[in-house]
mmCIF file of N, CA and C in Angstrom:
data_model
loop_
_atom_site.group_PDB
_atom_site.id
_atom_site.type_symbol
_atom_site.label_atom_id
_atom_site.label_comp_id
_atom_site.label_asym_id
_atom_site.label_seq_id
_atom_site.Cartn_x
_atom_site.Cartn_y
_atom_site.Cartn_z
ATOM 1 N N ILE X 470 -3.620 5.930 18.633
ATOM 2 C CA ILE X 470 -3.113 4.594 18.913
ATOM 3 C C ILE X 470 -1.967 4.721 19.904
ATOM 4 N N SER X 471 -2.054 3.944 20.922
ATOM 5 C CA SER X 471 -1.034 3.951 21.960
ATOM 6 C C SER X 471 0.243 3.303 21.449
ATOM 7 N N GLY X 472 1.379 3.825 21.896
ATOM 8 C CA GLY X 472 2.674 3.288 21.486
ATOM 9 C C GLY X 472 3.063 2.026 22.232
ATOM 10 N N GLU X 473 2.278 1.659 23.219
ATOM 11 C CA GLU X 473 2.585 0.481 24.015
ATOM 12 C C GLU X 473 2.058 -0.782 23.343
ATOM 13 N N ASN X 474 2.834 -1.833 23.398
ATOM 14 C CA ASN X 474 2.428 -3.151 22.908
ATOM 15 C C ASN X 474 1.988 -3.166 21.446
ATOM 16 N N ILE X 475 2.611 -2.332 20.631
ATOM 17 C CA ILE X 475 2.295 -2.364 19.204
ATOM 18 C C ILE X 475 3.046 -3.527 18.578
ATOM 19 N N SER X 476 2.340 -4.261 17.756
ATOM 20 C CA SER X 476 2.914 -5.402 17.049
ATOM 21 C C SER X 476 2.464 -5.331 15.600
ATOM 22 N N ALA X 477 3.327 -5.768 14.696
ATOM 23 C CA ALA X 477 2.978 -5.781 13.272
ATOM 24 C C ALA X 477 1.839 -6.753 12.994
ATOM 25 N N ALA X 478 1.584 -7.657 13.933
ATOM 26 C CA ALA X 478 0.530 -8.654 13.745
ATOM 27 C C ALA X 478 -0.789 -8.260 14.410
ATOM 28 N N LYS X 479 -0.801 -7.157 15.170
ATOM 29 C CA LYS X 479 -2.031 -6.725 15.834
ATOM 30 C C LYS X 479 -2.877 -5.879 14.896
ATOM 31 N N SER X 480 -4.171 -6.000 15.048
ATOM 32 C CA SER X 480 -5.112 -5.250 14.229
ATOM 33 C C SER X 480 -5.060 -3.759 14.564
ATOM 34 N N PHE X 481 -5.111 -2.957 13.520
ATOM 35 C CA PHE X 481 -5.171 -1.500 13.655
ATOM 36 C C PHE X 481 -6.311 -1.107 14.596
ATOM 37 N N PHE X 482 -7.433 -1.790 14.493
ATOM 38 C CA PHE X 482 -8.609 -1.454 15.288
ATOM 39 C C PHE X 482 -8.494 -1.957 16.721
ATOM 40 N N GLU X 483 -7.794 -3.077 16.929
ATOM 41 C CA GLU X 483 -7.526 -3.559 18.289
ATOM 42 C C GLU X 483 -6.626 -2.586 19.035
ATOM 43 N N LEU X 484 -5.788 -1.867 18.283
ATOM 44 C CA LEU X 484 -4.859 -0.908 18.882
ATOM 45 C C LEU X 484 -5.504 0.457 19.113
ATOM 46 N N GLY X 485 -6.798 0.570 18.825
ATOM 47 C CA GLY X 485 -7.503 1.826 19.061
ATOM 48 C C GLY X 485 -7.764 2.639 17.809
ATOM 49 N N GLY X 486 -7.482 2.073 16.654
ATOM 50 C CA GLY X 486 -7.731 2.780 15.404
ATOM 51 C C GLY X 486 -9.220 2.909 15.123
ATOM 52 N N HIS X 487 -9.578 3.964 14.419
ATOM 53 C CA HIS X 487 -10.961 4.187 13.987
ATOM 54 C C HIS X 487 -10.914 4.911 12.644
ATOM 55 N N SER X 488 -12.065 5.280 12.104
ATOM 56 C CA SER X 488 -12.117 5.805 10.734
ATOM 57 C C SER X 488 -11.281 7.066 10.540
ATOM 58 N N LEU X 489 -11.288 7.981 11.493
ATOM 59 C CA LEU X 489 -10.485 9.203 11.360
ATOM 60 C C LEU X 489 -8.993 8.864 11.376
ATOM 61 N N LYS X 490 -8.596 7.981 12.282
ATOM 62 C CA LYS X 490 -7.189 7.565 12.326
ATOM 63 C C LYS X 490 -6.816 6.774 11.074
ATOM 64 N N ALA X 491 -7.777 6.047 10.508
ATOM 65 C CA ALA X 491 -7.520 5.321 9.257
ATOM 66 C C ALA X 491 -7.205 6.309 8.137
ATOM 67 N N MET X 492 -7.942 7.409 8.077
ATOM 68 C CA MET X 492 -7.676 8.434 7.063
ATOM 69 C C MET X 492 -6.298 9.058 7.276
ATOM 70 N N MET X 493 -5.929 9.287 8.523
ATOM 71 C CA MET X 493 -4.605 9.838 8.827
ATOM 72 C C MET X 493 -3.516 8.842 8.426
ATOM 73 N N LEU X 494 -3.754 7.569 8.698
ATOM 74 C CA LEU X 494 -2.806 6.519 8.320
ATOM 75 C C LEU X 494 -2.635 6.469 6.803
ATOM 76 N N ILE X 495 -3.740 6.499 6.082
ATOM 77 C CA ILE X 495 -3.689 6.466 4.615
ATOM 78 C C ILE X 495 -2.906 7.650 4.081
ATOM 79 N N ASN X 496 -3.151 8.821 4.643
ATOM 80 C CA ASN X 496 -2.431 10.024 4.208
ATOM 81 C C ASN X 496 -0.923 9.843 4.385
ATOM 82 N N LYS X 497 -0.508 9.306 5.525
ATOM 83 C CA LYS X 497 0.922 9.086 5.774
ATOM 84 C C LYS X 497 1.493 8.018 4.845
ATOM 85 N N ILE X 498 0.746 6.949 4.619
ATOM 86 C CA ILE X 498 1.206 5.894 3.707
ATOM 87 C C ILE X 498 1.354 6.452 2.301
ATOM 88 N N ASN X 499 0.332 7.167 1.838
ATOM 89 C CA ASN X 499 0.360 7.713 0.476
ATOM 90 C C ASN X 499 1.533 8.667 0.267
ATOM 91 N N LYS X 500 1.765 9.540 1.231
ATOM 92 C CA LYS X 500 2.882 10.488 1.115
ATOM 93 C C LYS X 500 4.226 9.779 1.270
ATOM 94 N N GLY X 501 4.317 8.884 2.221
ATOM 95 C CA GLY X 501 5.581 8.210 2.506
ATOM 96 C C GLY X 501 6.039 7.260 1.409
ATOM 97 N N PHE X 502 5.077 6.601 0.757
ATOM 98 C CA PHE X 502 5.422 5.609 -0.262
ATOM 99 C C PHE X 502 5.079 6.072 -1.674
ATOM 100 N N ASP X 503 4.527 7.274 -1.793
ATOM 101 C CA ASP X 503 4.134 7.841 -3.090
ATOM 102 C C ASP X 503 3.223 6.877 -3.854
ATOM 103 N N ILE X 504 2.174 6.425 -3.154
ATOM 104 C CA ILE X 504 1.198 5.502 -3.734
ATOM 105 C C ILE X 504 -0.205 5.991 -3.394
ATOM 106 N N THR X 505 -1.198 5.281 -3.896
ATOM 107 C CA THR X 505 -2.585 5.513 -3.496
ATOM 108 C C THR X 505 -3.064 4.259 -2.778
ATOM 109 N N PHE X 506 -3.209 4.376 -1.482
ATOM 110 C CA PHE X 506 -3.656 3.263 -0.633
ATOM 111 C C PHE X 506 -5.141 3.479 -0.359
ATOM 112 N N PRO X 507 -6.025 2.662 -0.942
ATOM 113 C CA PRO X 507 -7.466 2.870 -0.782
ATOM 114 C C PRO X 507 -7.938 2.657 0.659
ATOM 115 N N LEU X 508 -8.915 3.445 1.075
ATOM 116 C CA LEU X 508 -9.461 3.358 2.427
ATOM 117 C C LEU X 508 -9.937 1.947 2.758
ATOM 118 N N GLU X 509 -10.613 1.300 1.819
ATOM 119 C CA GLU X 509 -11.153 -0.034 2.108
ATOM 120 C C GLU X 509 -10.059 -1.043 2.435
ATOM 121 N N GLU X 510 -8.838 -0.801 1.965
ATOM 122 C CA GLU X 510 -7.741 -1.724 2.259
ATOM 123 C C GLU X 510 -7.341 -1.676 3.731
ATOM 124 N N VAL X 511 -7.528 -0.543 4.390
ATOM 125 C CA VAL X 511 -7.237 -0.464 5.827
ATOM 126 C C VAL X 511 -8.202 -1.369 6.590
ATOM 127 N N PHE X 512 -9.440 -1.437 6.116
ATOM 128 C CA PHE X 512 -10.437 -2.274 6.781
ATOM 129 C C PHE X 512 -10.262 -3.755 6.429
ATOM 130 N N GLU X 513 -9.678 -4.044 5.271
ATOM 131 C CA GLU X 513 -9.435 -5.433 4.876
ATOM 132 C C GLU X 513 -8.078 -5.934 5.360
ATOM 133 N N LYS X 514 -7.094 -5.075 5.322
ATOM 134 C CA LYS X 514 -5.734 -5.426 5.735
ATOM 135 C C LYS X 514 -5.448 -4.663 7.023
ATOM 136 N N THR X 515 -5.895 -5.226 8.120
ATOM 137 C CA THR X 515 -5.910 -4.492 9.379
ATOM 138 C C THR X 515 -4.588 -4.496 10.136
ATOM 139 N N THR X 516 -3.644 -5.347 9.732
ATOM 140 C CA THR X 516 -2.365 -5.384 10.443
ATOM 141 C C THR X 516 -1.273 -4.704 9.617
ATOM 142 N N ILE X 517 -0.226 -4.287 10.284
ATOM 143 C CA ILE X 517 0.917 -3.684 9.596
ATOM 144 C C ILE X 517 1.509 -4.684 8.609
ATOM 145 N N GLN X 518 1.562 -5.955 8.995
ATOM 146 C CA GLN X 518 2.095 -6.991 8.099
ATOM 147 C C GLN X 518 1.325 -7.032 6.785
ATOM 148 N N LYS X 519 0.015 -7.076 6.866
ATOM 149 C CA LYS X 519 -0.819 -7.163 5.664
ATOM 150 C C LYS X 519 -0.731 -5.882 4.839
ATOM 151 N N GLN X 520 -0.662 -4.743 5.511
ATOM 152 C CA GLN X 520 -0.543 -3.471 4.798
ATOM 153 C C GLN X 520 0.802 -3.379 4.088
ATOM 154 N N ALA X 521 1.854 -3.868 4.725
ATOM 155 C CA ALA X 521 3.189 -3.842 4.115
ATOM 156 C C ALA X 521 3.235 -4.706 2.861
ATOM 157 N N VAL X 522 2.612 -5.872 2.910
ATOM 158 C CA VAL X 522 2.563 -6.745 1.730
ATOM 159 C C VAL X 522 1.814 -6.048 0.604
ATOM 160 N N TYR X 523 0.708 -5.398 0.930
ATOM 161 C CA TYR X 523 -0.083 -4.686 -0.079
ATOM 162 C C TYR X 523 0.729 -3.541 -0.690
ATOM 163 N N ILE X 524 1.452 -2.799 0.135
ATOM 164 C CA ILE X 524 2.287 -1.695 -0.359
ATOM 165 C C ILE X 524 3.367 -2.232 -1.293
ATOM 166 N N LYS X 525 4.000 -3.338 -0.919
ATOM 167 C CA LYS X 525 5.014 -3.953 -1.795
ATOM 168 C C LYS X 525 4.396 -4.365 -3.123
ATOM 169 N N LEU X 526 3.188 -4.911 -3.076
ATOM 170 C CA LEU X 526 2.500 -5.319 -4.299
ATOM 171 C C LEU X 526 2.208 -4.113 -5.190
ATOM 172 N N ILE X 527 1.706 -3.034 -4.604
ATOM 173 C CA ILE X 527 1.434 -1.818 -5.376
ATOM 174 C C ILE X 527 2.719 -1.310 -6.018
ATOM 175 N N ASN X 528 3.800 -1.257 -5.252
ATOM 176 C CA ASN X 528 5.078 -0.785 -5.801
ATOM 177 C C ASN X 528 5.579 -1.694 -6.917
ATOM 178 N N PHE X 529 5.460 -3.000 -6.733
ATOM 179 C CA PHE X 529 5.894 -3.948 -7.759
ATOM 180 C C PHE X 529 5.082 -3.772 -9.035
ATOM 181 N N LEU X 530 3.762 -3.708 -8.886
ATOM 182 C CA LEU X 530 2.901 -3.574 -10.062
ATOM 183 C C LEU X 530 3.124 -2.257 -10.786
ATOM 184 N N SER X 531 3.330 -1.176 -10.043
ATOM 185 C CA SER X 531 3.556 0.114 -10.706
ATOM 186 C C SER X 531 4.894 0.117 -11.432
ATOM 187 N N THR X 532 5.894 -0.588 -10.896
ATOM 188 C CA THR X 532 7.186 -0.706 -11.570
ATOM 189 C C THR X 532 7.036 -1.526 -12.844
ATOM 190 N N GLU X 533 6.315 -2.639 -12.760
ATOM 191 C CA GLU X 533 6.103 -3.488 -13.932
ATOM 192 C C GLU X 533 5.345 -2.736 -15.020
ATOM 193 N N ILE X 534 4.326 -1.975 -14.645
ATOM 194 C CA ILE X 534 3.554 -1.200 -15.618
ATOM 195 C C ILE X 534 4.438 -0.154 -16.271
ATOM 196 N N SER X 535 5.278 0.505 -15.491
ATOM 197 C CA SER X 535 6.184 1.513 -16.038
ATOM 198 C C SER X 535 7.149 0.894 -17.036
ATOM 199 N N LEU X 536 7.651 -0.299 -16.737
ATOM 200 C CA LEU X 536 8.572 -0.971 -17.653
ATOM 201 C C LEU X 536 7.882 -1.328 -18.966
ATOM 202 N N VAL X 537 6.660 -1.797 -18.888
ATOM 203 C CA VAL X 537 5.918 -2.142 -20.099
ATOM 204 C C VAL X 537 5.647 -0.892 -20.920
ATOM 205 N N GLU X 538 5.262 0.200 -20.271
ATOM 206 C CA GLU X 538 4.995 1.444 -20.982
ATOM 207 C C GLU X 538 6.250 1.982 -21.642
ATOM 208 N N ALA X 539 7.412 1.732 -21.038
ATOM 209 C CA ALA X 539 8.668 2.275 -21.550
ATOM 210 C C ALA X 539 9.208 1.492 -22.743
ATOM 211 N N GLU X 540 8.794 0.249 -22.896
ATOM 212 C CA GLU X 540 9.303 -0.566 -24.003
ATOM 213 C C GLU X 540 8.777 -0.049 -25.338
ATOM 214 N N ASP X 541 9.634 -0.128 -26.351
ATOM 215 C CA ASP X 541 9.236 0.256 -27.699
ATOM 216 C C ASP X 541 8.977 -1.023 -28.481
ATOM 217 N N PHE X 542 7.717 -1.355 -28.638
ATOM 218 C CA PHE X 542 7.358 -2.603 -29.300
ATOM 219 C C PHE X 542 7.556 -2.542 -30.810
ATOM 220 N N SER X 543 7.663 -1.362 -31.375
ATOM 221 C CA SER X 543 7.784 -1.253 -32.828
ATOM 222 C C SER X 543 9.080 -1.873 -33.345
ATOM 223 N N GLU X 544 10.115 -1.916 -32.536
ATOM 224 C CA GLU X 544 11.382 -2.509 -32.959
ATOM 225 C C GLU X 544 11.295 -4.025 -33.042
ATOM 226 N N ASN X 545 10.331 -4.627 -32.381
ATOM 227 C CA ASN X 545 10.206 -6.077 -32.341
ATOM 228 C C ASN X 545 9.275 -6.633 -33.417
ATOM 229 N N ILE X 546 8.714 -5.780 -34.236
ATOM 230 C CA ILE X 546 7.777 -6.230 -35.264
ATOM 231 C C ILE X 546 8.553 -6.660 -36.502
ATOM 232 N N ILE X 547 8.300 -7.884 -36.931
ATOM 233 C CA ILE X 547 8.946 -8.409 -38.139
ATOM 234 C C ILE X 547 7.888 -8.462 -39.240
ATOM 235 N N ILE X 548 8.196 -7.839 -40.357
ATOM 236 C CA ILE X 548 7.239 -7.816 -41.478
ATOM 237 C C ILE X 548 7.770 -8.672 -42.608
#
């Protein structure tokens, strides 16, 4: 992908992206954000804007799941 005229609103594929570059992008996203970004999401969320929203959602959901797992529900049970 050329560094010229890159915009967060431009499609990854309009900028010259293809399947091999998509795999490289996923690898960088996964390592950089410590998440699992599925390949199909690159094809569905083709802009940086859409990918960023998806990454925020993954991070939010993983935080919420961690909080639920950490709670001790046994203290809240009234018999």
